Structure formats: structure tokens, C-alpha cells
Short mmCIF file of C-alpha atoms in Angstrom, two decimals:
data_model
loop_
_atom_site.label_atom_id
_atom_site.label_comp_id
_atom_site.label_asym_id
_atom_site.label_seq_id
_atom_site.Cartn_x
_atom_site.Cartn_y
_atom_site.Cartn_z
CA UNK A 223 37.91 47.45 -53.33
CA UNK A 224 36.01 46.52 -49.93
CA UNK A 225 36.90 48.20 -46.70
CA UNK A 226 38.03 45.77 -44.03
CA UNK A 227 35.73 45.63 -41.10
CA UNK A 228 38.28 46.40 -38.71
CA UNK A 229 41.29 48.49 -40.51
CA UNK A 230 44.94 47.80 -39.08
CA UNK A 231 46.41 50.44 -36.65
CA UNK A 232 48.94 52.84 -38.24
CA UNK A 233 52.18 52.28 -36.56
CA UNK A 234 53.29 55.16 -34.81
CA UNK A 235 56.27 56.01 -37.23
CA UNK A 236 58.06 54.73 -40.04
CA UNK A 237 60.23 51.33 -40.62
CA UNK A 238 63.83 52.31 -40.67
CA UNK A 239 65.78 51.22 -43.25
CA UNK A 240 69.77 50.69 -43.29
CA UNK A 241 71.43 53.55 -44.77
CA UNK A 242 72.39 53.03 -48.84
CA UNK A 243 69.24 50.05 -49.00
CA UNK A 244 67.92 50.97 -52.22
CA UNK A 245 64.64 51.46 -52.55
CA UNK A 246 62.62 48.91 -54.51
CA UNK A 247 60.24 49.39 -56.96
CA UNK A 248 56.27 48.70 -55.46
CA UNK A 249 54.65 46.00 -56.70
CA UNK A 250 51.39 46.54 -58.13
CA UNK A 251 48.55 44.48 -55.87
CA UNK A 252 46.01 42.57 -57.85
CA UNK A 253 42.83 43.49 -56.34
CA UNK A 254 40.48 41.18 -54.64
CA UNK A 255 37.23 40.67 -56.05
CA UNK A 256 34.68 41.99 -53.88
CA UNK A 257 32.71 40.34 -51.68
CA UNK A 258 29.78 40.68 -49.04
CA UNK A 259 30.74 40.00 -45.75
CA UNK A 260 28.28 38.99 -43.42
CA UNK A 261 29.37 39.68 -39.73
CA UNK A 262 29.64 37.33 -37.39
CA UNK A 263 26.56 37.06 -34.77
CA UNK A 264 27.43 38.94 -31.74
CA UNK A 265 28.95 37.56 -28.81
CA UNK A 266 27.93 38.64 -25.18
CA UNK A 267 30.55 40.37 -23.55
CA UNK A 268 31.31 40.56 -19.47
CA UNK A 269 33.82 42.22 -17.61
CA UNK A 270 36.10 38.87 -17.18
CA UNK A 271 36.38 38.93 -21.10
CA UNK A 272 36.61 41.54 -23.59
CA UNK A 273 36.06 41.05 -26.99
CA UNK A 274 39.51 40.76 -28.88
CA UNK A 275 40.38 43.17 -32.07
CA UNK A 276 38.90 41.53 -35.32
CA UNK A 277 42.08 40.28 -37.25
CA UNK A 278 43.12 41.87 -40.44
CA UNK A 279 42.18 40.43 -43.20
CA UNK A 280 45.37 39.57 -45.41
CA UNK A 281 46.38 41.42 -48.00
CA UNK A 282 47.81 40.20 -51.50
CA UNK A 283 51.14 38.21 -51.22
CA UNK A 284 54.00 40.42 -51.77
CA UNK A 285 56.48 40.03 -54.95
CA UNK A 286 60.10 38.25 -53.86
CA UNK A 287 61.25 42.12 -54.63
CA UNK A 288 58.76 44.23 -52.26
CA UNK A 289 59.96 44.16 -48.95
CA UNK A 290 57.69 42.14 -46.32
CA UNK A 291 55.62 45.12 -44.53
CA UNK A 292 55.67 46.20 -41.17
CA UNK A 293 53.78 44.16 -38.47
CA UNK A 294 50.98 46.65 -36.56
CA UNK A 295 51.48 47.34 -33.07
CA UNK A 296 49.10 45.34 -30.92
CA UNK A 297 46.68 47.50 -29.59
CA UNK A 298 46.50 47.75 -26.06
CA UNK A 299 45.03 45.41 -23.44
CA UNK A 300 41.91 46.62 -22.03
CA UNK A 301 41.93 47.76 -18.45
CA UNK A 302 40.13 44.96 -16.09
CA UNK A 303 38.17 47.92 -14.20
CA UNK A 304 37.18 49.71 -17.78
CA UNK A 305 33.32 49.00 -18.42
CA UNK A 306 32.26 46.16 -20.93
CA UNK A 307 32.15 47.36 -24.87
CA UNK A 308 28.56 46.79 -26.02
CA UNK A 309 27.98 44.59 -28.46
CA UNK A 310 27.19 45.55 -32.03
CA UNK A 311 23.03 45.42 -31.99
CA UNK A 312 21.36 44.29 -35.14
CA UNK A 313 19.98 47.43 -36.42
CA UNK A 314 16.50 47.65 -38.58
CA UNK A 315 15.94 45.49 -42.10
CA UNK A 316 18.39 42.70 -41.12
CA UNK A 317 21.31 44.32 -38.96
CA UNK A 318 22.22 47.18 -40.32
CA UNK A 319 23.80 50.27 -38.21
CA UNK A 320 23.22 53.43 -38.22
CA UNK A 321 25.68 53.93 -41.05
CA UNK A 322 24.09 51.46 -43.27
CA UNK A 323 26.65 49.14 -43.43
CA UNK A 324 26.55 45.40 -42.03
CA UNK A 325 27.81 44.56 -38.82
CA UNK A 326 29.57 48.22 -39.00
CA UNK A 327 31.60 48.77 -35.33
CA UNK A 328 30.53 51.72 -32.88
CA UNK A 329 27.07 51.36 -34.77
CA UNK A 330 23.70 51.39 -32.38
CA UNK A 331 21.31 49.15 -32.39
CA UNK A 332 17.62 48.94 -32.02
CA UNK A 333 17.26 50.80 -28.71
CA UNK A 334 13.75 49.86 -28.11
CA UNK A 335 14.12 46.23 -29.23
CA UNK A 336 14.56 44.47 -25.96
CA UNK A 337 12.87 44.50 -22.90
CA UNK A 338 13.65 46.93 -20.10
CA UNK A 339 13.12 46.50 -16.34
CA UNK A 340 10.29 47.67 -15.37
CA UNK A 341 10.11 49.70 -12.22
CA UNK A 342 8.77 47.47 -8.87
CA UNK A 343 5.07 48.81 -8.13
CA UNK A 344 4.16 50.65 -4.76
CA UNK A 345 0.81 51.01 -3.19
CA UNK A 346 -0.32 54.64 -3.87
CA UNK A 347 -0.29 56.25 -0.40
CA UNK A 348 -3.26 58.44 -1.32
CA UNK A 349 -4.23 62.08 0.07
CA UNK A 350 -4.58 62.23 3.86
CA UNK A 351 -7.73 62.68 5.49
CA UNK A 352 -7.93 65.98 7.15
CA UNK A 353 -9.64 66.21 10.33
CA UNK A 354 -13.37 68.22 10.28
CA UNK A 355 -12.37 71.25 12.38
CA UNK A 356 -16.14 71.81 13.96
CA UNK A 357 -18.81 69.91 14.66
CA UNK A 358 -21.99 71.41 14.18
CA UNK A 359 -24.03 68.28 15.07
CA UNK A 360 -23.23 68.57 18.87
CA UNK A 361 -24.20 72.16 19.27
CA UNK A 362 -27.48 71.96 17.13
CA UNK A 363 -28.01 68.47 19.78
CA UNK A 364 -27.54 70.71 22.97
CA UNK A 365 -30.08 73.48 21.90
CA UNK A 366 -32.55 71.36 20.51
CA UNK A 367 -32.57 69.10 24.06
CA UNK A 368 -32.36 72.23 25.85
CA UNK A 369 -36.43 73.69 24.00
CA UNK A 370 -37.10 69.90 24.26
CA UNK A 371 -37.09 69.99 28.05
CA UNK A 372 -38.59 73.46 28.36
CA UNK A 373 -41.76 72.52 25.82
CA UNK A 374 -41.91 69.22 27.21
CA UNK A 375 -43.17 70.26 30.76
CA UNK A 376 -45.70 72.53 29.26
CA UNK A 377 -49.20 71.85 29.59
CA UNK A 378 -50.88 71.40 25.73
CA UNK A 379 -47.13 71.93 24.45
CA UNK A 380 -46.11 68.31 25.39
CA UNK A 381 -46.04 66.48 21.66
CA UNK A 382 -43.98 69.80 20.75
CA UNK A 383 -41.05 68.90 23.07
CA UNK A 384 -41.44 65.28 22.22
CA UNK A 385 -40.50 65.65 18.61
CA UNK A 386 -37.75 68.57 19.42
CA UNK A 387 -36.56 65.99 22.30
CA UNK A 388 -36.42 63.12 18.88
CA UNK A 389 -34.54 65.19 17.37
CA UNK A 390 -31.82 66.63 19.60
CA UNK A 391 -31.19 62.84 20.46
CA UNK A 392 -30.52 61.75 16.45
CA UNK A 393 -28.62 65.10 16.35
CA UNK A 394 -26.58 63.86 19.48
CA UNK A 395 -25.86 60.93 17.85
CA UNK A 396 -24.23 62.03 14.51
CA UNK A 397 -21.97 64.16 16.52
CA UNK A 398 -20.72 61.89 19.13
CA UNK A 399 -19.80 60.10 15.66
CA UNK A 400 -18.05 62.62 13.96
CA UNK A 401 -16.38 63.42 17.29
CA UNK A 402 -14.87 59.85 17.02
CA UNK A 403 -13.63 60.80 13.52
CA UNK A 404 -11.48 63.47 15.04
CA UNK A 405 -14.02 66.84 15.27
CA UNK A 406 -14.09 68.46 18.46
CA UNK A 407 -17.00 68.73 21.37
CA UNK A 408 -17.56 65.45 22.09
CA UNK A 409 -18.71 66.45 25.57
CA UNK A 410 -21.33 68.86 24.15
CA UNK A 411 -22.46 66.00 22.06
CA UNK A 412 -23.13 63.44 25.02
CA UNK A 413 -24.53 66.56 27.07
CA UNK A 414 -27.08 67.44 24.11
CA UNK A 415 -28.03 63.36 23.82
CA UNK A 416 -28.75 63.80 27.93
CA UNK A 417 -30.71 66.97 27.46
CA UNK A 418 -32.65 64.89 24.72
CA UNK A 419 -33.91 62.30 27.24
CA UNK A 420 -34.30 64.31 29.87
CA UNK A 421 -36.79 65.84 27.29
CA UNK A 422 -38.35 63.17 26.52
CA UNK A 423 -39.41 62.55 29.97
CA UNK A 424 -40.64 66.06 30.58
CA UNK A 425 -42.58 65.59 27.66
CA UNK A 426 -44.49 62.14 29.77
CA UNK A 427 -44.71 64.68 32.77
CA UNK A 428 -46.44 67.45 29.97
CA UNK A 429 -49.14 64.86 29.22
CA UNK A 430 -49.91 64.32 32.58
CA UNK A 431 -50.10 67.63 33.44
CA UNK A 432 -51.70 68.52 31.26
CA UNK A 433 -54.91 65.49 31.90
CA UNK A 434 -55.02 67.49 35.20
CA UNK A 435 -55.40 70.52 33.99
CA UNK A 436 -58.46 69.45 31.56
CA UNK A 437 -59.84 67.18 34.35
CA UNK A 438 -59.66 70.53 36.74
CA UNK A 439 -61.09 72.69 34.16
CA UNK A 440 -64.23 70.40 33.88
CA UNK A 441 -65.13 69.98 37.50
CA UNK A 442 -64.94 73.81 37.75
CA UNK A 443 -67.62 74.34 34.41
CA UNK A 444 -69.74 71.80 36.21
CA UNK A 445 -69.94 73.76 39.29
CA UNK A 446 -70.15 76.78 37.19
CA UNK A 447 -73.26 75.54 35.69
CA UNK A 448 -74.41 74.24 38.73
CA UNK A 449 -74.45 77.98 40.49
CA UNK A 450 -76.04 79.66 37.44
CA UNK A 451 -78.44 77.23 37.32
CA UNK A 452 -79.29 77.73 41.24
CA UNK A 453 -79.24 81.17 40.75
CA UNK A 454 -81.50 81.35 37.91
CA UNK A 455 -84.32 79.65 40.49
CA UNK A 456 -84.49 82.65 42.67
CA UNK A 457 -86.59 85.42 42.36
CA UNK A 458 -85.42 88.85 41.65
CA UNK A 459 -85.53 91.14 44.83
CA UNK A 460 -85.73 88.19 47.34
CA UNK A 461 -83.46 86.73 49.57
CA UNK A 462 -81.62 84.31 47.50
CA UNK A 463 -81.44 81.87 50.47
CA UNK A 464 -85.42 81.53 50.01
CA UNK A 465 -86.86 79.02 46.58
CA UNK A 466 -88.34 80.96 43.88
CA UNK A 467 -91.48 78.92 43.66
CA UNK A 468 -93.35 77.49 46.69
CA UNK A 469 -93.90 74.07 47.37
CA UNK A 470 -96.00 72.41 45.81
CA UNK A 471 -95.40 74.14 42.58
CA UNK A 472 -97.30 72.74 39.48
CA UNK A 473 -94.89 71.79 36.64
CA UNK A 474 -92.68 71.03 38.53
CA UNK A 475 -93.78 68.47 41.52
CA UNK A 476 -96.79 67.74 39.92
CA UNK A 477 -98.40 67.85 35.85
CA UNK A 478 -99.65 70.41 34.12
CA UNK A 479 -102.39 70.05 31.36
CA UNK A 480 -101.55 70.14 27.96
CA UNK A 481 -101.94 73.55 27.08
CA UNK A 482 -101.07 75.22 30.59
CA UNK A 483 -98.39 77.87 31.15
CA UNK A 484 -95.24 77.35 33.08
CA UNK A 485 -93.21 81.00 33.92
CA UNK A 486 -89.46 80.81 35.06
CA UNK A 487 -88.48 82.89 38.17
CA UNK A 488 -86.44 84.85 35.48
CA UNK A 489 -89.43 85.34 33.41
CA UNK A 490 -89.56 82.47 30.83
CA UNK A 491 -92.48 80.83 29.83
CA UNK A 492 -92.79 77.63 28.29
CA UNK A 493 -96.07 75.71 27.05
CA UNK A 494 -96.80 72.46 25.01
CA UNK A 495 -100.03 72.31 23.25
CA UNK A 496 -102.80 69.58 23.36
CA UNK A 497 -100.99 66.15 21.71
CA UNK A 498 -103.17 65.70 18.58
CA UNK A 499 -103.06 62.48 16.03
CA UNK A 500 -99.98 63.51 13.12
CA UNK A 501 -100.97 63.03 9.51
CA UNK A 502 -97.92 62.36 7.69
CA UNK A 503 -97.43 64.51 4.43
CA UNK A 504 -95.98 61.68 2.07
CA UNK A 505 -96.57 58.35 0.71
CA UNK A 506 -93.23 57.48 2.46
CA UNK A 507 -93.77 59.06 5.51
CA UNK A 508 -97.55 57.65 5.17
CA UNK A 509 -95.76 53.93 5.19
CA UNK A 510 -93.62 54.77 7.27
CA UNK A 511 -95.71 56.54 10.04
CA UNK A 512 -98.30 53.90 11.55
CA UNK A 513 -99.70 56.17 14.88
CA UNK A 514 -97.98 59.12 16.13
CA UNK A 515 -99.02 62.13 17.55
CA UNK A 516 -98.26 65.86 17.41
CA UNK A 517 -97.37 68.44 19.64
CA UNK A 518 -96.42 72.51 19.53
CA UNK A 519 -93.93 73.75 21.62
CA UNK A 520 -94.29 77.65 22.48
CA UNK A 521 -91.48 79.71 24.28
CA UNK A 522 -91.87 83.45 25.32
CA UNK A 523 -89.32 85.35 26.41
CA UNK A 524 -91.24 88.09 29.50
CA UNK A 525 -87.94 89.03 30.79
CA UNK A 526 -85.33 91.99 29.70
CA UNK A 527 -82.48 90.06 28.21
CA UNK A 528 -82.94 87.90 24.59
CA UNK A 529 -82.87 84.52 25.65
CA UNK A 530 -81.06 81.75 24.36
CA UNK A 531 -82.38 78.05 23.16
CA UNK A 532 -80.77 75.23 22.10
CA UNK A 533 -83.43 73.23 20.32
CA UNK A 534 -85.96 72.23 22.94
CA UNK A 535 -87.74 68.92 22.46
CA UNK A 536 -90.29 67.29 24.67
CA UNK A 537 -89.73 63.63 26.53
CA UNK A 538 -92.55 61.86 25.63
CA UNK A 539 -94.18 58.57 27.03
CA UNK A 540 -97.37 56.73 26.50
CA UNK A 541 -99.58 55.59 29.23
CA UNK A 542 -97.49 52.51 29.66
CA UNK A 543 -94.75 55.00 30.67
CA UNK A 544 -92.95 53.82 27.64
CA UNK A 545 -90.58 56.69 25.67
CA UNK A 546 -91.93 57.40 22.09
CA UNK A 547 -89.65 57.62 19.60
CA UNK A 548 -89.66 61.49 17.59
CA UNK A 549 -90.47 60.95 13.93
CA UNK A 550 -88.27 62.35 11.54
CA UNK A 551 -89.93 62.67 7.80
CA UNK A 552 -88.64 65.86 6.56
CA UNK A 553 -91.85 67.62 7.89
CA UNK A 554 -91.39 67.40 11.34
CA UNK A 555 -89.68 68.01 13.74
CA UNK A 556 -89.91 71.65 13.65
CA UNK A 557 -87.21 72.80 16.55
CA UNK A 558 -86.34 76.16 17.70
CA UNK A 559 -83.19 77.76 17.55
CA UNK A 560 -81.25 81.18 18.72
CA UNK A 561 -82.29 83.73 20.78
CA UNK A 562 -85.80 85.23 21.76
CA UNK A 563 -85.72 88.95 22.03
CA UNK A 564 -87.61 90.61 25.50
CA UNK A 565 -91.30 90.39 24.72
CA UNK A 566 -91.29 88.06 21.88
CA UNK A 567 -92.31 84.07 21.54
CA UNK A 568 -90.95 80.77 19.47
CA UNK A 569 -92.97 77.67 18.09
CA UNK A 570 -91.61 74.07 17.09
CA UNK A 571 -93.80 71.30 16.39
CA UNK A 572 -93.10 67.83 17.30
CA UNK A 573 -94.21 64.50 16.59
CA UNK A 574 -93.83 61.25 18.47
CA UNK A 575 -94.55 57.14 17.39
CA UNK A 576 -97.14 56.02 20.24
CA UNK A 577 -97.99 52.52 20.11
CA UNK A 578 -101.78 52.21 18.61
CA UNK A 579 -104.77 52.63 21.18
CA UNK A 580 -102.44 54.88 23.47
CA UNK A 581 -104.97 57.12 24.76
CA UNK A 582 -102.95 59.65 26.94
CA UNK A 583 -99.84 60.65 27.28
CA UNK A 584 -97.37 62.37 29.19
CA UNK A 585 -94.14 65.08 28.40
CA UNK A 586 -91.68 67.12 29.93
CA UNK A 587 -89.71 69.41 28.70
CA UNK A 588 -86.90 72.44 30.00
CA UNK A 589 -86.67 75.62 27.53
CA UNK A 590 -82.83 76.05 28.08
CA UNK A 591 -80.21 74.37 29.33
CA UNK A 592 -80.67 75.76 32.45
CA UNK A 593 -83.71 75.27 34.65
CA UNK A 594 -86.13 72.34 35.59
CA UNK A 595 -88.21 70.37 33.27
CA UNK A 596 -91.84 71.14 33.19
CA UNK A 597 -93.85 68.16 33.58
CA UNK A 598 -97.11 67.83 31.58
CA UNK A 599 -99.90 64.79 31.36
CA UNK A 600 -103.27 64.77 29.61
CA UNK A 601 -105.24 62.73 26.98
CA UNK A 602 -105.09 62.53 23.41
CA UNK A 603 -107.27 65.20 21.75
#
């Protein structure tokens, strides 16, 4: 026999009966044939209405002889503040509870069934930025204007405090920058990006100073070689007010021969030999070569100190008084070079284009850098 859904409440005692009723014999109930019951779909529920109790189903009709049975107490009318009774959920495969039976009361649903509120979405604050608590970009700016002003100003040390100067300005920069982020020394920033163009400046003022300086050096080398080379004129033992050489002094205010000798007050002699015709050593230098002649320069050294040359070479012209041009075929020229010793003598040989059917020429020519060039004239040998 099938279990009603919803069984009828007990009554709280039993049915009185007048004293001496006899008691009747009980009926026996035919039973019911059994059948599925499918529950009804489930109605939603609000706090204005609750869900009344589920009738009971009747029972088999009573014999004329049993006694009608006692009605069940109604149950109780829910409270109107009492929450809502949820409604029966249809479980999983079709409905069923958690006790397996259809539509069985007090059984839960699916819980996960249905949709749930979701919770409204918030922008994510995110992590505060913390402040940078130094700011190593303004002090780095300060020093590096500070050497940028003091290399700047220097003479040869200009380009120096120009790039340091560069630098201490980009450097100034970045840390006013990061000052405005929140670092501190902002004011050591700005004071390093001053420093930086004051250091720039100096730098312009280095380069200046230091074209004067290069400009002051020269002039003072010139007169410098201008007093030795006075002073190499005078004669040893003599008042230096007086010339070394009286006047007229051949060589010098008027030609020597080819072949003469020409002594220095400080005991230098120099000499070019007689100009003779130059045979070129190879067929290029043959084709090459058209009319040139050749010429020995000598160098002795009569005083007590080596001397020092710096490749002496003849000026020579042709009797139109035009300048030959030296030939240069891997023979010739011949120069000298480095320093006579006291008592010794040097040779180069020379050779020079003359146009053809030059028939004299003339040459001058100065051992050292200091001293006056020797003149010398003469024919062709």
C-alpha cells in the first residue's frame, strides 16, 4: 500500500466515547491498488501566500457498522512574518529528492541548477605608487656642472668641460623630472642645470683663451729664432754690437764662383761644386730627363759643437732668372741629414731641369736653418 504524500496529523488524543458504547468490530479495508503519483509542478510561493497542506487522500468507505473516524485537527495558520517555505526543487533524473521519491516534501533540489546573482564588478584600485625617496640625478647634475665650469675655462682643457658641461645639463634634466614625480632636491636639480650652462660658456671662453695662448706662443718662437739667428752672425770675442763679416762680404752681397768657400762666423762652411750636365741612370729617367744639370753640395763643420742640418738644397735659376725645377728619379737628389760632428764634412748631390741652351746659372743656398743664404753664379762646366 502507497504512502500518502502528505500523511494526516495525529490528533492530539483519543475520541471519547459514551460510557457502555460497545465497541464494534473493525472492518477490514480493501486495499487500493497502487499507483504512481506524479506531483504536481511547483507553485511559487511569496510571503502574501503560503502554500496550503496537501489534502488527504481518502481512505476506503467505512462499513454502516465502523464508526465514522475522527476529523484531523487543522494544522495551524502560518505566521504572516514567518519566512516563505521553499518550494519542492526538481531533483536530478526527472525530480526526484534526495530521498528518491517523487515530489517527496522537505526534499532539496538541484542547488546549482539556477542562476545566482552575480556580484556587481569594481575597478581594481591597484598598489599605490610609492614616492622615490632620493634623487640621485640632481646631485650627479650639480657636480658634473660644477668640473664643467672649472675645465671649461682651461686653456687646451676646453672640449673636456664642454662634454662634462653636456652632460650635467641631461643629468639636470632627468632630475628636475623625477623631482616632479615626488623625489626630493628639486633646487639642486635646477642649480646643477645652471652650473651646466654656465659651463658651457666657460668652455667658449676656454677656446678663446686658449687661440691666445697659441697665437702668443708663436710670436715669442719667432723672436726666439730671430735672436739666435742674430746672434749666430757675430763673431766670437767681439763686441756683439759690431757685424761679423764686413761689408762687402762675398756670398753674401755679391756671388761666389761655383766651387768657392763660404765660412759662418760660428765656423760653418758651406760650398756648391761646379753645375755639370746630369746623365740620368734609367730608361725612365732617360725619357723623362730632357737637360738638367748637377750639382754637389759640401758642408763642414770647423767649429766645437756637432752641427745640425735639415736637408739643405740649393735655389737654382737659369740665366733667364727662371727657378729650375729639382729632378727626382730615384738617383738624385742626394740630401743631407743629422748632425756633423767638430771637424768633419757632408755631401748631397743635386740635380735641376734647365731649359736647353742655358749656359750659366745661378744658386743659393743656407746650410741650416739659421744663417744667410750664400749666393753663387757661374757657367755651365
Amino acid at each position: 500500500m502507497s504512502t500518502p504524500p502528505n500523511p494526516p496529523s495525529n490528533p492530539v488524543g483519543p475520541p471519547t466515547e459514551p460510557a457502555g458504547t460497545p465497541i464494534p468490530e473493525t472492518p477490514e479495508i480493501s486495499e487500493a491498488p497502487e499507483t504512481d503519483s506524479v506531483p504536481a509542478p511547483a507553485q511559487p510561493l511569496s510571503l502574501e501566500k503560503t502554500p496550503a497542506a496537501p489534502a488527504t487522500p481518502a481512505a476506503a468507505a467505512p462499513t454502516p457498522e465502523a464508526p465514522a473516524a475522527a476529523a484531523p485537527e487543522p494544522a495551524p495558520a502560518p505566521s504572516a512574518f514567518a519566512p516563505p517555505t521553499p518550494p519542492a526543487a526538481a531533483g536530478f533524473g526527472g525530480g526526484f529528492g534526495a530521498a528518491g521519491a517523487p515530489g517527496a516534501p522537505g526534499a532539496p533540489g538541484n542547488q546549482w541548477g539556477g542562476p545566482t546573482p552575480g556580484y556587481p564588478g569594481a575597478p581594481y584600485p591597484g598598489y599605490p605608487q610609492a614616492a622615490p625617496t632620493s634623487n640621485g640625478l640632481a646631485v650627479a647634475a650639480l657636480i658634473t656642472g660644477g668640473f664643467g665650469i672649472v675645465l671649461g675655462i682651461i686653456p687646451f682643457f676646453f672640449w673636456a668641460g664642454t662634454l662634462i658641461a653636456a652632460v650635467g645639463l641631461g643629468l639636470g634634466i632627468g632630475g628636475v623630472v623625477r623631482a616632479n614625480k615626488g623625489a626630493p632636491n628639486k633646487s639642486m636639480a635646477v642649480v646643477g642645470i645652471v652650473l651646466s650652462v654656465l659651463g658651457l660658456f666657460a668652455s667658449v671662453g676656454g677656446l678663446f683663451l686658449t687661440v691666445m695662448v697659441v697665437d702668443k706662443a708663436d710670436n715669442r718662437l719667432d723672436r726666439q729664432v730671430e735672436e739666435d739667428r742674430r746672434a749666430s752672425e757675430r763673431l766670437p770675442g767681439r763686441d756683439p754690437s759690431r757685424s761679423a763679416a764686413p761689408t762687402p762680404v762675398p756670398g753674401l752681397t755679391s756671388a761666389l764662383p761655383f766651387g768657392e768657400k763660404f765660412t759662418y762666423p760660428n765656423g760653418i762652411t758651406v760650398s756648391l761644386s761646379v753645375p755639370t750636365k746630369y746623365e740620368p741612370k734609367g730608361a725612365y729617367a732617360r725619357k723623362q730627363v730632357k737637360n738638367a744639370v748637377e750639382l754637389t753640395v759640401t758642408i763642414t763643420n770647423n767649429s766645437n759643437a756637432p752641427y745640425e742640418v735639415g736637408y739643405p738644397s740649393p735655389n737654382v735659376r737659369d740665366d733667364q732668372g727662371m727657378t729650375a725645377e729639382m729632378v727626382h728619379d730615384g738617383s738624385v737628389p742626394q740630401m743631407i741629414r743629422g748632425a756633423i760632428m767638430p771637424g768633419e764634412s757632408a755631401s748631397g748631390v743635386v740635380a735641376f731641369e734647365v731649359p736647353q741652351g742655358t749656359r750659366s746659372i745661378t744658386a743659393d743656398i743656407r746650410p741650416g736653418i739659421l744663417g744667410d743664404n750664400v749666393k753663387y753664379a757661374g757657367p755651365i762646366g
